[in-house]
Amino acid sequence: MYYNHKPKFPDGFMWGASSAAWQVEGATLEGGRTQSVIDLNSQTKKPYTDNSIAADHYHRYKEDVNLMVECGFTSYRFSISWSRIIPNAERKLNPEGIAFYNNLINELIAHNITPIVTLYHYDMPCWVEEKYGGWLDRHIIDEFDYYCRVCFEQFGDRVKYWLSINEQNMQICYGDWLGVSKNCTDWFRQKWMINHIMNLCHAKAVIACHELVEDGKIGPVPGYVPIYPESCKPEDQIAAMNAEELTQKIWNDLYAYGEYSEFVKKYWKEHEIDPDIRPGDMELIAQAKIDFFALNCYRSNVAKEAKMGTQYQELGLNKSGRKGEFVYPNYPGEYALAPNPYVQTTDWDWEIDPVAMRYMLRYMNDHYHLPMMITENGYGAHESIAEDGHVHDPKRVDFLRDQIYQIGLAIEDGCDVIAYNLWSFTDLLSTGNGMAKRYGLVYVNTTDEEVLDLRRIPKDSFYWYSRLIKSNGQDWGKEM
Ligand code: BGP
């Protein structure tokens, strides 16, 4: 990538990183926390370690915040663990859990780091699941509303940026992988009921935030994967549009406009799907006006025509970290995905495509005209400590430089971007690959096979990022 000028980032642009409670905290059964469904899910992903220790952030949050300060962070996006706040069905609050987040928030604020807090990042408490059998029961909407209100009441005096549900679209698209499809007998149809229930949870969170948090702002967190047509064949373009609808636009339209799009209504009709929309639901959704979009973007996709009558093929994620194991899906009559010959890939076959970042920001700006913040973007890799005691991650530096540069170009294009929070600050557990797939600016000394001393070692990318953010996006670390 060649840079011919330095784009300007706005004053007050927030620079930081991201995490999720279940992937970073550990201490899953400490401090009054009870188990969540994703804890159990993580135990089944062998040969990878589970999340019982993770990066041990629960015990080392002060050390972690000190490192953020050293790096120059002005924001930190993390999630609250529902079962740490409300550990059981009696709805009794857990003072130790509340104290943990109060301490973390106070520590951040004391160092001028703005907390950006996700309410739900894949971690439904086991007690909710036991009581209601999972996401299909509408009682969850009230439980979630209660939990969100507790968070707003406890932390809303200091936390002004809130995020509702992390990657609802991905949870619906990859239900098995993220544990949402548990207890479903007909996932193809029931996922749309669950999706509707999640939309109602999201709407309740938005409404409660505006009611309870003075100057509070809240937005959803879609997982965004730009989709390019494989060729200029018109049918490939329609396939790309279908893929875009079925993996992200359906969700974003609802968040922004407060109603289901004609596309999804037609899709339900064609497939005889009843999402179980009840009187009053759409009024509630319409009332929930979001303040911004928080966007997670790692990679891009290529779509091509999938003719009717061709063989159905489900998408297969690369779960091993051995290149070439991703299975491209074929959904007859809708779309197929294909490799992109113009980009490199990671060991998990994720496309390394910085332009996707600019594409996403332009697309979202054009469609929704709302401020945006990046809440995830990063490079997952196999890594270890080098003989000199450091961790050298030149590919991550290249990845981040190229991605952030494209954000700068999107800002020049007119996009209102207010923050960049990469994934992740310390190494933490991957959704399916334990510690084998590392994303951190800071190495955490532990492995899937053995729990080591968990000491923190800033990687080369930490120092590179630090220079960039302390100069508000001017010091790129090499000649431009
Ligand atoms: C996002 C999730 C994160 C995170 C990231 C990387 O979709 O919001 O929780 O894990 O992806 O994914 P993975 O850990 O599978 O590489």
Coordinates of C-alpha atoms and ligand atoms in Angstrom, one line a residue:
M1 CA 0.0 0.0 0.0
Y2 CA 1.4 3.4 -0.9
Y3 CA 0.3 6.6 0.9
N4 CA 0.5 9.9 -1.0
H5 CA -0.7 12.0 1.9
K6 CA -1.7 11.9 5.6
P7 CA -5.4 12.0 6.1
K8 CA -6.5 14.2 9.1
F9 CA -8.4 12.7 12.0
P10 CA -10.8 15.0 13.8
D11 CA -9.8 16.5 17.1
G12 CA -11.2 14.4 20.0
F13 CA -11.2 11.3 17.8
M14 CA -11.2 8.3 20.3
W15 CA -8.5 5.8 19.9
G16 CA -8.5 2.5 21.9
A17 CA -9.2 -1.1 21.7
S18 CA -12.0 -3.6 22.4
S19 CA -12.7 -6.7 24.5
A20 CA -15.7 -8.8 25.6
A21 CA -16.2 -9.9 29.2
W22 CA -16.3 -13.7 28.6
Q23 CA -13.2 -13.6 26.4
V24 CA -11.0 -11.5 28.7
E25 CA -12.0 -11.6 32.3
G26 CA -11.7 -15.2 33.4
A27 CA -12.8 -15.7 37.0
T28 CA -16.0 -17.2 35.7
L29 CA -17.1 -18.6 39.0
E30 CA -15.5 -15.9 41.2
G31 CA -16.8 -12.7 42.8
G32 CA -20.4 -14.0 42.9
R33 CA -20.6 -14.6 39.1
T34 CA -22.5 -17.6 37.8
Q35 CA -22.0 -19.4 34.5
S36 CA -23.1 -18.2 31.2
V37 CA -24.1 -20.3 28.2
I38 CA -21.0 -19.2 26.2
D39 CA -18.7 -20.4 29.1
L40 CA -20.1 -23.9 28.5
N41 CA -19.8 -23.5 24.8
S42 CA -16.1 -22.6 25.2
Q43 CA -15.5 -25.8 27.1
T44 CA -16.6 -27.9 24.1
K45 CA -14.1 -26.2 21.6
K46 CA -11.2 -28.7 22.1
P47 CA -8.2 -28.7 21.8
Y48 CA -8.5 -25.1 22.9
T49 CA -8.7 -23.8 26.4
D50 CA -12.0 -22.5 27.8
N51 CA -12.7 -19.1 29.3
S52 CA -12.3 -19.9 33.0
I53 CA -9.0 -18.0 33.1
A54 CA -8.8 -16.2 29.7
A55 CA -6.5 -13.2 30.1
D56 CA -7.3 -13.0 33.8
H57 CA -8.4 -9.4 33.3
Y58 CA -10.7 -9.7 36.3
H59 CA -7.6 -9.8 38.6
R60 CA -5.3 -7.7 36.5
Y61 CA -7.5 -4.9 35.2
K62 CA -5.4 -2.2 36.9
E63 CA -2.2 -3.4 35.2
D64 CA -4.1 -3.6 31.9
V65 CA -5.4 0.0 32.3
N66 CA -1.9 1.2 33.1
L67 CA -0.7 -0.3 29.9
M68 CA -3.6 1.4 28.0
V69 CA -2.5 4.7 29.6
E70 CA 1.1 4.0 28.5
C71 CA -0.1 3.3 25.0
G72 CA -2.1 6.6 24.9
F73 CA -5.7 5.3 24.8
T74 CA -8.5 7.7 24.9
S75 CA -11.2 5.0 24.8
Y76 CA -11.8 1.4 25.8
R77 CA -14.7 -0.7 24.6
F78 CA -15.5 -3.6 26.9
S79 CA -18.7 -5.6 27.8
I80 CA -20.5 -6.2 31.0
S81 CA -21.1 -9.8 32.0
W82 CA -24.8 -10.1 32.7
S83 CA -24.3 -13.1 35.1
R84 CA -21.7 -11.1 37.1
I85 CA -24.3 -8.4 37.7
I86 CA -27.4 -10.6 38.2
P87 CA -26.2 -14.1 39.0
N88 CA -29.5 -15.8 39.6
A89 CA -33.2 -15.8 38.7
E90 CA -34.2 -13.9 41.9
R91 CA -32.8 -10.8 40.2
K92 CA -30.7 -10.0 43.3
L93 CA -27.8 -7.8 42.3
N94 CA -24.2 -9.0 43.0
P95 CA -22.4 -6.2 44.8
E96 CA -19.0 -7.7 44.0
G97 CA -19.8 -7.7 40.3
I98 CA -21.0 -4.1 40.4
A99 CA -17.9 -3.1 42.3
F100 CA -15.6 -4.7 39.7
Y101 CA -17.1 -2.7 36.9
N102 CA -17.2 0.5 39.0
N103 CA -13.5 0.0 39.7
L104 CA -12.7 -0.5 36.1
I105 CA -14.8 2.5 34.9
N106 CA -13.3 4.7 37.6
E107 CA -9.8 3.6 36.7
L108 CA -10.4 4.4 33.1
I109 CA -12.0 7.8 33.8
A110 CA -9.2 8.8 36.1
H111 CA -6.9 8.4 33.2
N112 CA -9.1 10.2 30.7
I113 CA -10.1 7.0 28.9
T114 CA -13.7 7.1 27.7
P115 CA -15.5 3.8 28.5
I116 CA -17.7 2.4 25.7
V117 CA -19.8 -0.4 27.1
T118 CA -21.5 -3.3 25.4
L119 CA -24.5 -4.7 27.3
Y120 CA -24.6 -8.1 25.6
H121 CA -21.7 -9.9 24.0
Y122 CA -22.9 -13.5 23.5
D123 CA -23.1 -14.3 27.2
M124 CA -26.6 -15.2 28.3
P125 CA -26.6 -16.3 31.9
C126 CA -27.3 -20.0 32.4
W127 CA -30.1 -19.1 34.8
V128 CA -31.9 -17.3 32.0
E129 CA -31.6 -20.3 29.8
E130 CA -32.6 -22.7 32.5
K131 CA -35.7 -20.6 33.4
Y132 CA -36.8 -19.9 29.9
G133 CA -35.1 -22.5 27.6
G134 CA -33.2 -19.9 25.6
W135 CA -33.8 -17.0 23.3
L136 CA -37.2 -18.3 22.0
D137 CA -39.1 -17.3 25.1
R138 CA -40.3 -13.7 25.1
H139 CA -39.8 -13.4 28.9
I140 CA -36.2 -12.8 28.0
I141 CA -37.2 -9.3 26.8
D142 CA -38.2 -8.3 30.4
E143 CA -35.1 -9.9 31.9
F144 CA -32.9 -8.1 29.5
D145 CA -34.6 -4.8 30.1
Y146 CA -34.2 -5.2 33.8
Y147 CA -30.5 -6.0 33.4
C148 CA -29.9 -3.0 31.1
R149 CA -31.7 -0.7 33.5
V150 CA -29.5 -1.9 36.3
C151 CA -26.4 -1.1 34.2
F152 CA -27.7 2.3 33.3
E153 CA -28.6 3.1 36.9
Q154 CA -25.3 1.8 38.3
F155 CA -22.9 3.1 35.7
G156 CA -24.8 5.7 33.6
D157 CA -23.5 8.6 35.6
R158 CA -20.0 8.0 34.1
V159 CA -20.6 5.8 31.0
K160 CA -22.1 7.8 28.2
Y161 CA -21.5 5.5 25.2
W162 CA -23.5 2.3 25.3
L163 CA -23.8 -0.6 22.8
S164 CA -26.8 -2.9 22.8
I165 CA -26.2 -6.3 21.3
N166 CA -22.9 -7.4 19.8
E167 CA -23.2 -8.8 16.2
Q168 CA -26.9 -9.8 16.3
N169 CA -26.6 -10.5 12.6
M170 CA -23.7 -13.0 13.2
Q171 CA -25.5 -14.7 16.0
I172 CA -28.4 -15.3 13.7
C173 CA -26.3 -16.3 10.7
Y174 CA -23.9 -18.5 12.7
G175 CA -26.3 -19.7 15.5
D176 CA -24.5 -23.0 16.2
W177 CA -21.1 -21.4 16.4
L178 CA -22.2 -18.7 18.9
G179 CA -24.6 -20.9 20.9
V180 CA -27.9 -19.2 20.0
S181 CA -29.5 -22.1 18.2
K182 CA -29.4 -24.3 21.3
N183 CA -32.9 -25.9 22.0
C184 CA -34.2 -25.0 18.6
T185 CA -35.9 -27.7 16.6
D186 CA -36.3 -25.8 13.3
W187 CA -33.4 -23.2 13.3
F188 CA -34.2 -22.1 9.7
R189 CA -37.5 -20.7 10.8
Q190 CA -37.0 -20.2 14.5
K191 CA -34.0 -18.0 14.0
W192 CA -36.3 -15.2 12.8
M193 CA -38.4 -15.4 16.0
I194 CA -35.2 -15.2 18.0
N195 CA -34.1 -12.3 15.8
H196 CA -37.3 -10.5 16.5
I197 CA -36.9 -11.1 20.2
M198 CA -33.4 -9.7 20.0
N199 CA -34.7 -6.7 18.1
L200 CA -37.1 -6.1 21.0
C201 CA -34.3 -6.4 23.5
H202 CA -32.2 -3.9 21.5
A203 CA -35.2 -1.5 21.3
K204 CA -35.8 -1.7 25.1
A205 CA -32.1 -1.0 25.7
V206 CA -32.2 2.1 23.5
I207 CA -35.3 3.4 25.1
A208 CA -34.1 2.8 28.6
C209 CA -30.7 4.4 27.9
H210 CA -32.3 7.6 26.7
E211 CA -34.6 7.5 29.7
L212 CA -32.0 6.8 32.4
V213 CA -28.6 8.1 31.2
E214 CA -28.2 11.9 31.1
D215 CA -26.6 12.6 27.7
G216 CA -26.4 8.9 27.1
K217 CA -25.8 7.7 23.5
I218 CA -26.5 4.1 22.3
G219 CA -26.1 2.1 19.2
P220 CA -26.1 -1.5 17.8
V221 CA -22.9 -3.4 16.9
P222 CA -23.4 -5.1 13.6
G223 CA -20.6 -7.4 12.3
Y224 CA -20.0 -5.9 8.9
V225 CA -18.4 -7.8 6.0
P226 CA -18.5 -5.8 2.7
I227 CA -19.6 -8.0 -0.2
Y228 CA -18.2 -7.4 -3.7
P229 CA -19.7 -9.0 -6.9
E230 CA -17.3 -11.6 -8.3
S231 CA -17.6 -10.0 -11.8
C232 CA -19.5 -7.4 -13.7
K233 CA -22.0 -10.0 -14.8
P234 CA -25.3 -8.5 -13.7
E235 CA -26.4 -11.7 -12.0
D236 CA -23.3 -11.5 -9.8
Q237 CA -24.3 -8.0 -8.7
I238 CA -27.8 -9.2 -7.7
A239 CA -26.2 -12.1 -5.8
A240 CA -24.0 -9.6 -4.0
M241 CA -27.0 -7.6 -3.1
N242 CA -28.8 -10.7 -1.8
A243 CA -25.8 -11.7 0.3
E244 CA -25.7 -8.1 1.7
E245 CA -29.4 -8.3 2.6
L246 CA -29.2 -11.7 4.2
T247 CA -26.1 -11.1 6.2
Q248 CA -26.4 -7.5 7.3
K249 CA -28.7 -5.1 5.6
I250 CA -31.9 -6.7 7.1
W251 CA -30.5 -5.8 10.5
N252 CA -29.1 -2.4 9.8
D253 CA -32.3 -1.2 8.1
L254 CA -34.3 -2.2 11.2
Y255 CA -31.9 -0.4 13.6
A256 CA -31.9 2.8 11.5
Y257 CA -35.5 3.0 10.3
G258 CA -37.4 1.1 13.0
E259 CA -39.1 -1.3 10.7
Y260 CA -38.6 -4.5 8.8
S261 CA -37.6 -4.0 5.1
E262 CA -39.7 -5.1 2.2
F263 CA -36.9 -7.5 1.3
V264 CA -37.1 -9.5 4.6
K265 CA -40.9 -9.5 4.6
K266 CA -40.9 -11.0 1.1
Y267 CA -38.2 -13.5 2.2
W268 CA -40.4 -14.6 5.1
K269 CA -43.4 -15.0 2.9
E270 CA -41.6 -17.0 0.3
H271 CA -40.2 -19.4 2.9
E272 CA -43.4 -19.6 5.0
I273 CA -41.6 -18.0 8.0
D274 CA -43.6 -16.4 10.9
P275 CA -41.3 -14.3 13.1
D276 CA -44.1 -14.0 15.6
I277 CA -44.6 -10.2 15.6
R278 CA -47.2 -9.3 18.2
P279 CA -49.3 -6.1 18.6
G280 CA -47.2 -3.3 20.0
D281 CA -43.9 -4.8 18.9
M282 CA -43.3 -2.6 15.9
E283 CA -44.4 0.5 17.8
L284 CA -41.7 -0.3 20.4
I285 CA -39.1 -0.9 17.7
A286 CA -40.0 2.4 16.0
Q287 CA -39.6 4.3 19.2
A288 CA -36.0 3.2 19.6
K289 CA -33.9 5.8 17.9
I290 CA -30.2 4.9 17.8
D291 CA -27.5 7.6 18.1
F292 CA -24.8 5.9 16.1
F293 CA -23.6 2.7 14.5
A294 CA -20.8 0.8 16.2
L295 CA -19.2 -1.4 13.5
N296 CA -17.0 -4.5 13.7
C297 CA -15.1 -5.1 10.5
Y298 CA -12.3 -7.6 9.8
R299 CA -12.7 -8.8 6.3
S300 CA -14.7 -8.8 3.0
N301 CA -16.6 -11.4 0.9
V302 CA -17.1 -12.0 -2.8
A303 CA -20.5 -13.1 -4.1
K304 CA -21.6 -14.7 -7.3
E305 CA -24.7 -16.1 -8.8
A306 CA -26.0 -19.4 -7.4
K307 CA -28.4 -20.7 -10.0
M308 CA -31.6 -22.5 -8.9
G309 CA -31.1 -26.3 -9.1
T310 CA -27.4 -26.2 -8.1
Q311 CA -26.2 -28.1 -5.1
Y312 CA -26.9 -26.5 -1.7
Q313 CA -23.7 -26.0 0.3
E314 CA -23.6 -24.6 3.8
L315 CA -20.8 -22.1 4.7
G316 CA -18.0 -23.8 6.7
L317 CA -15.9 -21.6 9.0
N318 CA -12.2 -22.4 9.2
K319 CA -12.0 -23.6 12.8
S320 CA -8.4 -24.9 12.7
G321 CA -6.2 -22.1 11.6
R322 CA -4.8 -24.1 8.8
K323 CA -5.2 -22.1 5.6
G324 CA -7.6 -23.4 3.0
E325 CA -10.3 -25.0 5.2
F326 CA -13.0 -22.3 4.7
V327 CA -15.9 -23.8 2.8
Y328 CA -17.6 -21.4 0.4
P329 CA -21.4 -21.7 0.5
N330 CA -23.8 -22.0 -2.3
Y331 CA -27.4 -21.0 -1.7
P332 CA -29.4 -21.7 -4.9
G333 CA -31.4 -18.8 -6.1
E334 CA -29.8 -16.4 -3.6
Y335 CA -26.0 -16.3 -3.8
A336 CA -22.7 -18.2 -3.5
L337 CA -19.5 -16.9 -2.0
A338 CA -16.1 -17.2 -3.7
P339 CA -12.4 -16.5 -3.0
N340 CA -11.0 -13.1 -3.8
P341 CA -7.9 -13.3 -5.9
Y342 CA -6.9 -9.7 -5.2
V343 CA -6.4 -10.0 -1.4
Q344 CA -4.2 -12.1 0.9
T345 CA -5.7 -14.1 3.8
T346 CA -4.9 -15.0 7.4
D347 CA -4.3 -18.5 8.6
W348 CA -8.1 -18.7 9.2
D349 CA -8.8 -17.7 5.6
W350 CA -10.0 -14.2 6.6
E351 CA -9.4 -11.8 3.8
I352 CA -6.9 -9.0 4.5
D353 CA -8.7 -6.2 2.8
P354 CA -8.1 -2.6 4.1
V355 CA -10.3 -1.1 1.4
A356 CA -13.2 -3.0 2.9
M357 CA -13.0 -0.5 5.8
R358 CA -13.5 2.5 3.6
Y359 CA -16.2 0.7 1.6
M360 CA -18.1 -0.1 4.8
L361 CA -17.9 3.5 6.1
R362 CA -19.0 4.9 2.8
Y363 CA -21.8 2.4 2.5
M364 CA -23.1 3.0 6.0
N365 CA -22.8 6.7 5.6
D366 CA -24.7 6.7 2.4
H367 CA -27.5 4.5 3.7
Y368 CA -28.0 5.7 7.2
H369 CA -26.4 9.1 7.7
L370 CA -25.4 8.4 11.3
P371 CA -22.1 8.9 13.2
M372 CA -20.0 5.7 13.3
M373 CA -17.4 4.2 15.6
I374 CA -15.2 1.2 14.8
T375 CA -15.6 -1.2 17.7
E376 CA -13.6 -4.2 16.3
N377 CA -11.0 -4.7 13.6
G378 CA -7.8 -6.7 14.0
Y379 CA -5.5 -9.4 12.9
G380 CA -5.7 -12.9 14.3
A381 CA -2.5 -14.9 14.3
H382 CA -0.4 -17.7 15.8
E383 CA 2.2 -16.0 17.9
S384 CA 4.8 -16.7 20.6
I385 CA 7.7 -15.0 22.4
A386 CA 10.8 -14.6 20.3
E387 CA 14.3 -15.5 21.6
D388 CA 15.0 -11.9 22.4
G389 CA 12.0 -11.9 24.8
H390 CA 9.8 -9.7 22.7
V391 CA 6.9 -10.4 20.5
H392 CA 7.3 -9.3 16.9
D393 CA 4.1 -8.9 14.9
P394 CA 5.0 -7.0 11.7
K395 CA 2.0 -8.4 9.9
R396 CA -0.3 -6.9 12.5
V397 CA 1.4 -3.5 12.2
D398 CA 0.9 -3.6 8.4
F399 CA -2.7 -4.7 8.8
L400 CA -3.5 -2.0 11.3
R401 CA -1.7 0.7 9.3
D402 CA -3.5 -0.1 6.1
Q403 CA -6.9 -0.4 7.8
I404 CA -6.6 2.9 9.8
Y405 CA -5.3 4.7 6.7
Q406 CA -8.6 3.7 4.9
I407 CA -10.6 5.1 7.8
G408 CA -8.7 8.4 7.3
L409 CA -9.7 8.3 3.7
A410 CA -13.3 7.6 4.6
I411 CA -13.3 10.6 6.9
E412 CA -12.0 12.7 4.0
D413 CA -14.8 11.3 1.9
G414 CA -17.2 12.8 4.4
C415 CA -18.0 10.0 6.8
D416 CA -18.6 11.0 10.4
V417 CA -16.3 8.5 12.3
I418 CA -15.8 9.2 16.0
A419 CA -13.7 6.3 17.3
Y420 CA -11.4 3.4 16.4
N421 CA -11.2 0.5 18.8
L422 CA -9.3 -2.4 17.5
W423 CA -9.6 -6.0 18.6
S424 CA -8.0 -6.5 21.0
F425 CA -5.9 -4.8 23.7
T426 CA -4.4 -7.9 25.4
D427 CA -4.5 -11.3 23.8
L428 CA -7.8 -12.9 24.8
L429 CA -9.8 -16.0 24.0
S430 CA -10.9 -16.3 20.4
T431 CA -14.6 -17.2 19.8
G432 CA -13.6 -20.7 18.8
N433 CA -9.8 -21.0 18.9
G434 CA -8.9 -20.4 22.5
M435 CA -5.5 -18.7 22.8
A436 CA -4.2 -20.1 19.5
K437 CA -5.6 -17.2 17.6
R438 CA -4.2 -14.0 19.1
Y439 CA -5.3 -10.5 18.3
G440 CA -3.7 -8.4 21.1
L441 CA -1.3 -5.4 21.1
V442 CA -0.2 -7.0 24.3
Y443 CA 0.9 -10.6 24.5
V444 CA -0.5 -12.7 27.4
N445 CA 1.8 -15.4 28.4
T446 CA -0.4 -18.5 28.5
T447 CA -1.3 -21.2 26.1
D448 CA -4.1 -23.6 25.3
E449 CA -2.1 -26.5 26.7
E450 CA -0.8 -25.0 29.9
V451 CA -1.6 -22.0 32.1
L452 CA 1.6 -20.0 32.4
D453 CA 2.3 -16.8 34.4
L454 CA -0.1 -14.7 32.3
R455 CA 2.4 -11.8 32.2
R456 CA 1.9 -9.0 29.8
I457 CA 4.4 -8.3 27.0
P458 CA 3.6 -5.3 24.8
K459 CA 4.2 -6.4 21.1
D460 CA 5.8 -4.3 18.4
S461 CA 2.3 -3.3 17.3
F462 CA 1.7 -1.7 20.8
Y463 CA 4.5 0.7 20.3
W464 CA 3.6 1.4 16.7
Y465 CA -0.1 2.1 17.6
S466 CA 1.0 4.2 20.6
R467 CA 3.0 6.6 18.3
L468 CA 0.1 6.8 15.8
I469 CA -2.6 7.6 18.4
K470 CA -0.5 10.0 20.5
S471 CA -0.1 12.0 17.2
N472 CA -3.8 11.7 16.5
G473 CA -3.1 9.7 13.4
Q474 CA -0.1 11.5 12.0
D475 CA 2.9 9.4 12.9
W476 CA 2.6 6.3 10.7
G477 CA 6.0 5.0 11.5
K478 CA 7.4 5.1 8.0
E479 CA 7.9 7.4 5.1
M480 CA 4.6 8.3 3.5
Ligands
BGP1 C1 -16.2 -10.8 16.5 C2 -16.6 -11.0 17.9 C3 -15.5 -11.0 18.9 C4 -14.2 -11.6 18.4 C5 -13.9 -11.4 17.0 C6 -12.8 -12.3 16.4 O1 -17.1 -11.3 15.6 O2 -17.5 -9.9 18.3 O3 -16.0 -11.5 20.1 O4 -14.0 -12.8 18.9 O5 -15.0 -11.5 16.2 O6 -13.3 -13.5 16.1 P1 -12.5 -14.8 16.4 O7 -12.2 -14.8 17.9 O8 -13.5 -16.0 16.1 O9 -11.4 -14.8 15.6

